[in-house]
Amino acid sequence: MKLLVLSCCAPCSCGAIKHLVQKGVEVTVLFYNPNIFPQAEYEKRRDEQARVCQSLGARFVELPYEHTLWQQQVRGLEKEPERGKRCSVCFYMRLKQAAHYARQHHFDMFTSVLGVSRYKDINQVHTQAHQVWREEGTPYWANSWRRHGLSELRQALIKEFALYQQNYCGCEYSRREHEKMV
């Protein structure tokens, strides 16, 4: 099976990638995260994702960093809380690009690790992904990537690779929320 995995960061994806590669799945990790701010944070997360992919035997693909386009998409939702409407719009935008890429490059299906983080709602991710599936026609594999020992594997890999772990989702609005709490 040829699978495209939309990833937000290496800590969220490493367990799923290792599991899939061990199962013989042809894995390509897509890094499309125009939500991440500032650009230096984006680059740090991208570089960690590329390093993990290389180490685990997965292909890595990066789409352009389109932060201005992302800001336009979420305009008016800046004050939404984590897991609010802004996140749904953000997920939809990124999943739509992933589905389009998967269709163009003849993947059997696509999935994402956007719901692995405790900051995110997996059902919110899957709802947006299924909408994209209906629109694009690219099948989406709705897996949580948290069960069946994958959370433990992920934690072990984070330690093994000494991965950089961020303390906010990625966008400037979630960053501000986090900074208010600290």
Short mmCIF file of N, CA and C in Angstrom, two decimals:
data_model
loop_
_atom_site.label_atom_id
_atom_site.label_comp_id
_atom_site.label_asym_id
_atom_site.label_seq_id
_atom_site.Cartn_x
_atom_site.Cartn_y
_atom_site.Cartn_z
N MET A 1 0.85 -1.18 0.00
CA MET A 1 0.00 0.00 0.00
C MET A 1 0.89 1.24 0.00
N LYS A 2 0.49 2.21 -0.77
CA LYS A 2 1.19 3.49 -0.86
C LYS A 2 0.37 4.52 -0.08
N LEU A 3 0.93 5.01 1.05
CA LEU A 3 0.19 5.85 1.98
C LEU A 3 0.86 7.20 2.17
N LEU A 4 0.09 8.26 2.09
CA LEU A 4 0.55 9.61 2.38
C LEU A 4 0.11 9.95 3.80
N VAL A 5 1.07 10.41 4.62
CA VAL A 5 0.79 10.76 6.01
C VAL A 5 1.02 12.26 6.18
N LEU A 6 -0.04 13.01 6.42
CA LEU A 6 0.09 14.43 6.72
C LEU A 6 0.55 14.56 8.16
N SER A 7 1.69 15.24 8.36
CA SER A 7 2.25 15.36 9.70
C SER A 7 2.42 16.81 10.11
N CYS A 8 2.16 17.04 11.39
CA CYS A 8 2.35 18.36 11.98
C CYS A 8 3.75 18.50 12.58
N CYS A 9 4.31 17.38 13.05
CA CYS A 9 5.62 17.43 13.70
C CYS A 9 6.14 16.01 13.91
N ALA A 10 7.43 15.91 14.14
CA ALA A 10 8.06 14.61 14.35
C ALA A 10 7.56 13.90 15.61
N PRO A 11 7.40 14.60 16.75
CA PRO A 11 6.92 13.88 17.93
C PRO A 11 5.55 13.22 17.74
N CYS A 12 4.67 13.86 16.98
CA CYS A 12 3.35 13.28 16.75
C CYS A 12 3.38 12.14 15.74
N SER A 13 4.33 12.16 14.82
CA SER A 13 4.33 11.20 13.72
C SER A 13 5.24 10.00 13.89
N CYS A 14 6.26 10.10 14.73
CA CYS A 14 7.31 9.07 14.76
C CYS A 14 6.79 7.66 15.03
N GLY A 15 5.86 7.51 15.96
CA GLY A 15 5.33 6.19 16.27
C GLY A 15 4.56 5.60 15.11
N ALA A 16 3.73 6.40 14.48
CA ALA A 16 2.95 5.93 13.33
C ALA A 16 3.88 5.55 12.18
N ILE A 17 4.89 6.39 11.92
CA ILE A 17 5.81 6.10 10.82
C ILE A 17 6.52 4.77 11.05
N LYS A 18 7.09 4.60 12.22
CA LYS A 18 7.83 3.36 12.50
C LYS A 18 6.91 2.16 12.37
N HIS A 19 5.73 2.24 12.94
CA HIS A 19 4.75 1.15 12.87
C HIS A 19 4.42 0.81 11.41
N LEU A 20 4.13 1.80 10.63
CA LEU A 20 3.74 1.58 9.23
C LEU A 20 4.89 1.00 8.41
N VAL A 21 6.07 1.54 8.58
CA VAL A 21 7.23 1.04 7.83
C VAL A 21 7.49 -0.42 8.20
N GLN A 22 7.40 -0.75 9.48
CA GLN A 22 7.60 -2.14 9.92
C GLN A 22 6.56 -3.09 9.33
N LYS A 23 5.37 -2.56 9.04
CA LYS A 23 4.30 -3.37 8.44
C LYS A 23 4.45 -3.48 6.91
N GLY A 24 5.47 -2.83 6.36
CA GLY A 24 5.71 -2.91 4.92
C GLY A 24 4.94 -1.90 4.09
N VAL A 25 4.38 -0.90 4.74
CA VAL A 25 3.65 0.15 4.03
C VAL A 25 4.66 1.12 3.41
N GLU A 26 4.43 1.52 2.18
CA GLU A 26 5.25 2.53 1.52
C GLU A 26 4.77 3.89 2.02
N VAL A 27 5.53 4.49 2.94
CA VAL A 27 5.11 5.71 3.63
C VAL A 27 5.81 6.94 3.06
N THR A 28 5.01 7.94 2.74
CA THR A 28 5.52 9.26 2.42
C THR A 28 4.90 10.23 3.42
N VAL A 29 5.74 10.99 4.07
CA VAL A 29 5.26 11.98 5.04
C VAL A 29 5.21 13.33 4.36
N LEU A 30 4.04 13.94 4.41
CA LEU A 30 3.83 15.27 3.82
C LEU A 30 3.86 16.31 4.93
N PHE A 31 4.73 17.29 4.78
CA PHE A 31 4.83 18.38 5.74
C PHE A 31 4.22 19.61 5.08
N TYR A 32 2.97 19.88 5.42
CA TYR A 32 2.27 21.07 4.95
C TYR A 32 1.65 21.72 6.18
N ASN A 33 2.31 22.72 6.70
CA ASN A 33 1.92 23.35 7.95
C ASN A 33 2.05 24.86 7.89
N PRO A 34 1.22 25.51 7.07
CA PRO A 34 1.29 26.97 6.96
C PRO A 34 0.81 27.68 8.22
N ASN A 35 0.26 26.92 9.16
CA ASN A 35 -0.21 27.48 10.42
C ASN A 35 0.92 27.78 11.39
N ILE A 36 2.04 27.11 11.25
CA ILE A 36 3.12 27.23 12.24
C ILE A 36 3.76 28.61 12.18
N PHE A 37 3.95 29.18 13.36
CA PHE A 37 4.49 30.53 13.49
C PHE A 37 5.37 30.60 14.72
N PRO A 38 6.47 31.31 14.64
CA PRO A 38 7.04 32.03 13.51
C PRO A 38 7.75 31.07 12.55
N GLN A 39 8.29 31.63 11.48
CA GLN A 39 8.92 30.78 10.47
C GLN A 39 10.08 29.97 11.04
N ALA A 40 10.81 30.52 11.99
CA ALA A 40 11.91 29.76 12.62
C ALA A 40 11.38 28.50 13.31
N GLU A 41 10.20 28.59 13.92
CA GLU A 41 9.56 27.42 14.54
C GLU A 41 9.18 26.42 13.46
N TYR A 42 8.63 26.92 12.37
CA TYR A 42 8.28 26.07 11.24
C TYR A 42 9.50 25.29 10.76
N GLU A 43 10.61 25.98 10.57
CA GLU A 43 11.82 25.36 10.06
C GLU A 43 12.36 24.31 11.04
N LYS A 44 12.29 24.60 12.32
CA LYS A 44 12.75 23.65 13.34
C LYS A 44 11.92 22.37 13.28
N ARG A 45 10.60 22.51 13.20
CA ARG A 45 9.72 21.35 13.14
C ARG A 45 9.92 20.58 11.83
N ARG A 46 10.06 21.31 10.74
CA ARG A 46 10.29 20.67 9.44
C ARG A 46 11.57 19.84 9.46
N ASP A 47 12.64 20.43 9.96
CA ASP A 47 13.93 19.74 9.98
C ASP A 47 13.90 18.50 10.85
N GLU A 48 13.20 18.57 11.99
CA GLU A 48 13.06 17.39 12.84
C GLU A 48 12.26 16.31 12.12
N GLN A 49 11.21 16.72 11.40
CA GLN A 49 10.40 15.73 10.67
C GLN A 49 11.23 15.06 9.59
N ALA A 50 12.02 15.82 8.85
CA ALA A 50 12.87 15.24 7.81
C ALA A 50 13.88 14.27 8.41
N ARG A 51 14.45 14.61 9.55
CA ARG A 51 15.43 13.75 10.22
C ARG A 51 14.80 12.42 10.63
N VAL A 52 13.60 12.47 11.20
CA VAL A 52 12.91 11.25 11.61
C VAL A 52 12.57 10.38 10.40
N CYS A 53 12.09 11.00 9.34
CA CYS A 53 11.75 10.24 8.14
C CYS A 53 12.98 9.52 7.59
N GLN A 54 14.08 10.21 7.52
CA GLN A 54 15.31 9.61 7.02
C GLN A 54 15.72 8.43 7.91
N SER A 55 15.66 8.61 9.21
CA SER A 55 16.06 7.56 10.15
C SER A 55 15.14 6.34 10.10
N LEU A 56 13.86 6.56 9.86
CA LEU A 56 12.89 5.46 9.90
C LEU A 56 12.58 4.87 8.53
N GLY A 57 13.14 5.43 7.47
CA GLY A 57 12.93 4.86 6.14
C GLY A 57 11.66 5.29 5.44
N ALA A 58 11.21 6.48 5.74
CA ALA A 58 10.02 7.04 5.07
C ALA A 58 10.46 8.18 4.16
N ARG A 59 9.73 8.36 3.09
CA ARG A 59 10.00 9.48 2.19
C ARG A 59 9.43 10.75 2.83
N PHE A 60 10.08 11.89 2.59
CA PHE A 60 9.66 13.18 3.15
C PHE A 60 9.39 14.14 2.01
N VAL A 61 8.24 14.81 2.07
CA VAL A 61 7.86 15.82 1.08
C VAL A 61 7.39 17.05 1.82
N GLU A 62 7.87 18.21 1.38
CA GLU A 62 7.44 19.48 1.97
C GLU A 62 6.72 20.31 0.91
N LEU A 63 5.57 20.83 1.27
CA LEU A 63 4.89 21.80 0.41
C LEU A 63 5.26 23.19 0.89
N PRO A 64 5.04 24.20 0.06
CA PRO A 64 5.43 25.57 0.44
C PRO A 64 4.80 26.05 1.75
N TYR A 65 5.54 26.89 2.43
CA TYR A 65 5.09 27.52 3.67
C TYR A 65 4.23 28.72 3.27
N GLU A 66 2.91 28.59 3.39
CA GLU A 66 1.96 29.60 2.95
C GLU A 66 1.23 30.24 4.14
N HIS A 67 2.01 30.87 5.01
CA HIS A 67 1.43 31.41 6.23
C HIS A 67 0.41 32.52 5.96
N THR A 68 0.69 33.37 5.00
CA THR A 68 -0.26 34.45 4.67
C THR A 68 -1.60 33.87 4.19
N LEU A 69 -1.55 32.84 3.38
CA LEU A 69 -2.77 32.18 2.92
C LEU A 69 -3.52 31.57 4.10
N TRP A 70 -2.80 30.95 5.00
CA TRP A 70 -3.43 30.37 6.20
C TRP A 70 -4.11 31.47 7.02
N GLN A 71 -3.43 32.60 7.21
CA GLN A 71 -4.02 33.71 7.98
C GLN A 71 -5.31 34.19 7.33
N GLN A 72 -5.34 34.22 6.00
CA GLN A 72 -6.55 34.62 5.29
C GLN A 72 -7.69 33.63 5.56
N GLN A 73 -7.35 32.35 5.59
CA GLN A 73 -8.36 31.30 5.81
C GLN A 73 -8.99 31.39 7.20
N VAL A 74 -8.21 31.78 8.19
CA VAL A 74 -8.72 31.80 9.57
C VAL A 74 -9.11 33.20 10.04
N ARG A 75 -9.07 34.16 9.12
CA ARG A 75 -9.44 35.53 9.49
C ARG A 75 -10.83 35.55 10.14
N GLY A 76 -10.92 36.25 11.25
CA GLY A 76 -12.17 36.34 12.00
C GLY A 76 -12.27 35.29 13.10
N LEU A 77 -11.36 34.34 13.11
CA LEU A 77 -11.39 33.26 14.09
C LEU A 77 -10.21 33.33 15.06
N GLU A 78 -9.54 34.46 15.07
CA GLU A 78 -8.32 34.62 15.88
C GLU A 78 -8.55 34.38 17.37
N LYS A 79 -9.73 34.69 17.87
CA LYS A 79 -10.01 34.57 19.31
C LYS A 79 -10.64 33.23 19.67
N GLU A 80 -10.80 32.36 18.70
CA GLU A 80 -11.34 31.03 18.97
C GLU A 80 -10.37 30.26 19.87
N PRO A 81 -10.87 29.44 20.77
CA PRO A 81 -9.98 28.63 21.62
C PRO A 81 -9.42 27.44 20.85
N GLU A 82 -8.40 26.79 21.44
CA GLU A 82 -7.92 25.52 20.89
C GLU A 82 -9.12 24.59 20.78
N ARG A 83 -9.17 23.83 19.71
CA ARG A 83 -10.25 22.90 19.41
C ARG A 83 -11.52 23.62 18.94
N GLY A 84 -11.43 24.90 18.68
CA GLY A 84 -12.58 25.67 18.20
C GLY A 84 -12.66 25.69 16.68
N LYS A 85 -13.45 26.64 16.18
CA LYS A 85 -13.69 26.75 14.73
C LYS A 85 -12.42 27.00 13.94
N ARG A 86 -11.49 27.76 14.51
CA ARG A 86 -10.23 28.03 13.81
C ARG A 86 -9.50 26.73 13.50
N CYS A 87 -9.48 25.82 14.46
CA CYS A 87 -8.80 24.54 14.24
C CYS A 87 -9.48 23.74 13.12
N SER A 88 -10.80 23.77 13.07
CA SER A 88 -11.51 23.06 11.99
C SER A 88 -11.11 23.62 10.62
N VAL A 89 -11.06 24.94 10.51
CA VAL A 89 -10.67 25.57 9.24
C VAL A 89 -9.23 25.20 8.90
N CYS A 90 -8.36 25.24 9.89
CA CYS A 90 -6.96 24.91 9.70
C CYS A 90 -6.80 23.45 9.25
N PHE A 91 -7.46 22.53 9.93
CA PHE A 91 -7.40 21.12 9.54
C PHE A 91 -7.89 20.92 8.12
N TYR A 92 -9.02 21.54 7.82
CA TYR A 92 -9.60 21.39 6.47
C TYR A 92 -8.60 21.85 5.41
N MET A 93 -8.00 23.00 5.60
CA MET A 93 -7.05 23.54 4.62
C MET A 93 -5.89 22.59 4.38
N ARG A 94 -5.31 22.08 5.45
CA ARG A 94 -4.14 21.20 5.35
C ARG A 94 -4.52 19.83 4.80
N LEU A 95 -5.64 19.31 5.24
CA LEU A 95 -6.09 18.00 4.74
C LEU A 95 -6.49 18.07 3.26
N LYS A 96 -7.06 19.18 2.87
CA LYS A 96 -7.43 19.37 1.46
C LYS A 96 -6.18 19.31 0.57
N GLN A 97 -5.12 19.98 1.00
CA GLN A 97 -3.86 19.94 0.25
C GLN A 97 -3.30 18.52 0.23
N ALA A 98 -3.37 17.83 1.36
CA ALA A 98 -2.87 16.45 1.42
C ALA A 98 -3.65 15.53 0.48
N ALA A 99 -4.96 15.65 0.48
CA ALA A 99 -5.78 14.81 -0.40
C ALA A 99 -5.49 15.10 -1.86
N HIS A 100 -5.33 16.36 -2.17
CA HIS A 100 -5.01 16.76 -3.55
C HIS A 100 -3.65 16.18 -3.95
N TYR A 101 -2.66 16.30 -3.09
CA TYR A 101 -1.33 15.77 -3.36
C TYR A 101 -1.40 14.24 -3.53
N ALA A 102 -2.14 13.59 -2.65
CA ALA A 102 -2.27 12.13 -2.72
C ALA A 102 -2.89 11.69 -4.06
N ARG A 103 -3.91 12.40 -4.48
CA ARG A 103 -4.56 12.06 -5.76
C ARG A 103 -3.62 12.29 -6.93
N GLN A 104 -2.93 13.44 -6.92
CA GLN A 104 -2.01 13.76 -8.01
C GLN A 104 -0.86 12.77 -8.12
N HIS A 105 -0.42 12.23 -6.98
CA HIS A 105 0.75 11.36 -6.97
C HIS A 105 0.40 9.88 -6.77
N HIS A 106 -0.86 9.55 -6.99
CA HIS A 106 -1.34 8.18 -7.07
C HIS A 106 -1.13 7.35 -5.79
N PHE A 107 -1.42 7.97 -4.66
CA PHE A 107 -1.39 7.23 -3.40
C PHE A 107 -2.70 6.45 -3.27
N ASP A 108 -2.65 5.34 -2.57
CA ASP A 108 -3.86 4.55 -2.35
C ASP A 108 -4.81 5.26 -1.40
N MET A 109 -4.25 5.94 -0.42
CA MET A 109 -5.04 6.70 0.54
C MET A 109 -4.13 7.64 1.30
N PHE A 110 -4.75 8.47 2.13
CA PHE A 110 -3.97 9.35 2.98
C PHE A 110 -4.51 9.28 4.40
N THR A 111 -3.67 9.70 5.33
CA THR A 111 -4.04 9.76 6.74
C THR A 111 -3.33 10.96 7.34
N SER A 112 -3.54 11.18 8.60
CA SER A 112 -2.84 12.28 9.26
C SER A 112 -2.57 11.93 10.71
N VAL A 113 -1.61 12.62 11.28
CA VAL A 113 -1.33 12.49 12.71
C VAL A 113 -1.71 13.79 13.43
N LEU A 114 -2.57 14.60 12.81
CA LEU A 114 -2.95 15.89 13.38
C LEU A 114 -3.70 15.75 14.70
N GLY A 115 -4.27 14.60 14.98
CA GLY A 115 -5.02 14.42 16.21
C GLY A 115 -4.25 13.67 17.29
N VAL A 116 -2.97 13.44 17.10
CA VAL A 116 -2.19 12.70 18.09
C VAL A 116 -1.95 13.53 19.35
N SER A 117 -1.71 14.81 19.19
CA SER A 117 -1.41 15.69 20.31
C SER A 117 -2.59 15.78 21.28
N ARG A 118 -2.28 15.90 22.54
CA ARG A 118 -3.33 16.09 23.55
C ARG A 118 -4.04 17.43 23.37
N TYR A 119 -3.43 18.34 22.62
CA TYR A 119 -4.03 19.66 22.38
C TYR A 119 -5.15 19.60 21.34
N LYS A 120 -5.26 18.48 20.63
CA LYS A 120 -6.20 18.39 19.52
C LYS A 120 -7.29 17.36 19.75
N ASP A 121 -8.39 17.52 19.04
CA ASP A 121 -9.53 16.62 19.12
C ASP A 121 -9.53 15.75 17.86
N ILE A 122 -9.27 14.45 18.04
CA ILE A 122 -9.18 13.53 16.90
C ILE A 122 -10.47 13.51 16.09
N ASN A 123 -11.62 13.63 16.74
CA ASN A 123 -12.89 13.62 16.01
C ASN A 123 -13.03 14.86 15.13
N GLN A 124 -12.51 15.97 15.59
CA GLN A 124 -12.53 17.20 14.79
C GLN A 124 -11.68 17.02 13.53
N VAL A 125 -10.53 16.38 13.68
CA VAL A 125 -9.66 16.11 12.53
C VAL A 125 -10.38 15.18 11.56
N HIS A 126 -10.92 14.08 12.07
CA HIS A 126 -11.57 13.11 11.19
C HIS A 126 -12.80 13.68 10.48
N THR A 127 -13.54 14.56 11.14
CA THR A 127 -14.70 15.20 10.50
C THR A 127 -14.25 16.00 9.28
N GLN A 128 -13.19 16.78 9.45
CA GLN A 128 -12.68 17.57 8.32
C GLN A 128 -12.12 16.67 7.23
N ALA A 129 -11.43 15.61 7.63
CA ALA A 129 -10.85 14.68 6.65
C ALA A 129 -11.92 13.99 5.82
N HIS A 130 -13.01 13.60 6.46
CA HIS A 130 -14.08 12.95 5.70
C HIS A 130 -14.77 13.92 4.74
N GLN A 131 -14.86 15.18 5.11
CA GLN A 131 -15.39 16.19 4.20
C GLN A 131 -14.48 16.31 2.97
N VAL A 132 -13.19 16.35 3.22
CA VAL A 132 -12.22 16.42 2.12
C VAL A 132 -12.29 15.17 1.24
N TRP A 133 -12.44 14.01 1.86
CA TRP A 133 -12.56 12.76 1.11
C TRP A 133 -13.74 12.84 0.15
N ARG A 134 -14.88 13.33 0.64
CA ARG A 134 -16.06 13.47 -0.22
C ARG A 134 -15.79 14.42 -1.39
N GLU A 135 -15.07 15.48 -1.12
CA GLU A 135 -14.80 16.49 -2.17
C GLU A 135 -13.72 16.06 -3.16
N GLU A 136 -12.66 15.46 -2.65
CA GLU A 136 -11.50 15.12 -3.48
C GLU A 136 -11.53 13.70 -4.03
N GLY A 137 -12.26 12.82 -3.36
CA GLY A 137 -12.32 11.43 -3.80
C GLY A 137 -11.12 10.59 -3.37
N THR A 138 -10.25 11.15 -2.56
CA THR A 138 -9.08 10.41 -2.07
C THR A 138 -9.44 9.79 -0.73
N PRO A 139 -9.38 8.46 -0.61
CA PRO A 139 -9.75 7.82 0.64
C PRO A 139 -8.87 8.26 1.81
N TYR A 140 -9.51 8.45 2.96
CA TYR A 140 -8.82 8.85 4.19
C TYR A 140 -8.88 7.71 5.18
N TRP A 141 -7.74 7.37 5.76
CA TRP A 141 -7.66 6.35 6.79
C TRP A 141 -7.77 7.04 8.14
N ALA A 142 -8.91 6.86 8.80
CA ALA A 142 -9.18 7.52 10.08
C ALA A 142 -8.64 6.65 11.23
N ASN A 143 -7.37 6.80 11.51
CA ASN A 143 -6.73 6.07 12.60
C ASN A 143 -6.32 7.08 13.66
N SER A 144 -6.38 6.71 14.92
CA SER A 144 -6.02 7.67 15.96
C SER A 144 -4.51 7.72 16.20
N TRP A 145 -3.78 6.65 15.87
CA TRP A 145 -2.33 6.56 16.07
C TRP A 145 -1.94 6.71 17.54
N ARG A 146 -2.89 6.51 18.45
CA ARG A 146 -2.63 6.58 19.89
C ARG A 146 -2.76 5.22 20.56
N ARG A 147 -3.45 4.30 19.93
CA ARG A 147 -3.81 3.02 20.55
C ARG A 147 -2.84 1.90 20.19
N HIS A 148 -3.07 0.76 20.81
CA HIS A 148 -2.35 -0.47 20.50
C HIS A 148 -0.84 -0.32 20.65
N GLY A 149 -0.43 0.39 21.69
CA GLY A 149 1.00 0.54 21.97
C GLY A 149 1.69 1.65 21.21
N LEU A 150 0.96 2.36 20.35
CA LEU A 150 1.60 3.41 19.55
C LEU A 150 1.98 4.63 20.37
N SER A 151 1.22 4.95 21.42
CA SER A 151 1.62 6.07 22.28
C SER A 151 2.92 5.76 23.00
N GLU A 152 3.05 4.53 23.46
CA GLU A 152 4.28 4.12 24.14
C GLU A 152 5.46 4.11 23.17
N LEU A 153 5.23 3.62 21.95
CA LEU A 153 6.28 3.62 20.93
C LEU A 153 6.70 5.06 20.62
N ARG A 154 5.72 5.92 20.48
CA ARG A 154 5.99 7.33 20.20
C ARG A 154 6.86 7.94 21.30
N GLN A 155 6.50 7.71 22.55
CA GLN A 155 7.28 8.26 23.67
C GLN A 155 8.71 7.72 23.67
N ALA A 156 8.87 6.44 23.38
CA ALA A 156 10.21 5.84 23.33
C ALA A 156 11.04 6.46 22.20
N LEU A 157 10.43 6.69 21.05
CA LEU A 157 11.15 7.28 19.92
C LEU A 157 11.51 8.75 20.17
N ILE A 158 10.63 9.46 20.85
CA ILE A 158 10.92 10.85 21.20
C ILE A 158 12.20 10.90 22.03
N LYS A 159 12.32 9.98 22.97
CA LYS A 159 13.54 9.91 23.80
C LYS A 159 14.73 9.45 22.98
N GLU A 160 14.54 8.39 22.20
CA GLU A 160 15.64 7.83 21.40
C GLU A 160 16.24 8.87 20.46
N PHE A 161 15.40 9.62 19.79
CA PHE A 161 15.86 10.62 18.83
C PHE A 161 16.12 11.98 19.48
N ALA A 162 15.83 12.11 20.77
CA ALA A 162 15.95 13.39 21.48
C ALA A 162 15.25 14.49 20.68
N LEU A 163 13.98 14.24 20.37
CA LEU A 163 13.22 15.14 19.51
C LEU A 163 12.87 16.45 20.22
N TYR A 164 12.92 17.50 19.45
CA TYR A 164 12.42 18.79 19.91
C TYR A 164 10.92 18.67 20.06
N GLN A 165 10.41 19.06 21.23
CA GLN A 165 8.97 19.05 21.47
C GLN A 165 8.49 20.46 21.78
N GLN A 166 7.58 20.93 21.00
CA GLN A 166 7.02 22.26 21.18
C GLN A 166 5.97 22.23 22.28
N ASN A 167 5.65 23.39 22.81
CA ASN A 167 4.66 23.45 23.89
C ASN A 167 3.38 24.17 23.45
N TYR A 168 3.19 24.31 22.16
CA TYR A 168 1.93 24.85 21.63
C TYR A 168 1.70 24.23 20.26
N CYS A 169 0.48 24.31 19.82
CA CYS A 169 0.07 23.67 18.56
C CYS A 169 0.93 24.13 17.39
N GLY A 170 1.11 25.41 17.27
CA GLY A 170 1.90 25.90 16.14
C GLY A 170 1.53 27.29 15.69
N CYS A 171 0.26 27.62 15.73
CA CYS A 171 -0.14 28.94 15.23
C CYS A 171 0.08 30.02 16.28
N GLU A 172 0.13 31.25 15.81
CA GLU A 172 0.38 32.36 16.73
C GLU A 172 -0.72 32.51 17.78
N TYR A 173 -1.93 32.06 17.46
CA TYR A 173 -3.03 32.20 18.40
C TYR A 173 -2.94 31.16 19.52
N SER A 174 -2.54 29.95 19.17
CA SER A 174 -2.34 28.94 20.23
C SER A 174 -1.11 29.28 21.06
N ARG A 175 -0.13 29.89 20.42
CA ARG A 175 1.08 30.33 21.15
C ARG A 175 0.71 31.37 22.20
N ARG A 176 -0.12 32.33 21.80
CA ARG A 176 -0.55 33.37 22.75
C ARG A 176 -1.31 32.76 23.92
N GLU A 177 -2.19 31.78 23.62
CA GLU A 177 -2.94 31.12 24.68
C GLU A 177 -2.00 30.45 25.66
N HIS A 178 -1.00 29.76 25.13
CA HIS A 178 -0.03 29.07 25.98
C HIS A 178 0.76 30.07 26.83
N GLU A 179 1.18 31.17 26.23
CA GLU A 179 1.97 32.16 26.96
C GLU A 179 1.17 32.80 28.09
N LYS A 180 -0.14 32.95 27.91
CA LYS A 180 -0.99 33.49 28.97
C LYS A 180 -1.08 32.53 30.14
N MET A 181 -0.99 31.23 29.88
CA MET A 181 -1.10 30.23 30.92
C MET A 181 0.20 30.04 31.70
N VAL A 182 1.31 30.42 31.10
CA VAL A 182 2.62 30.20 31.75
C VAL A 182 2.95 31.31 32.70
#
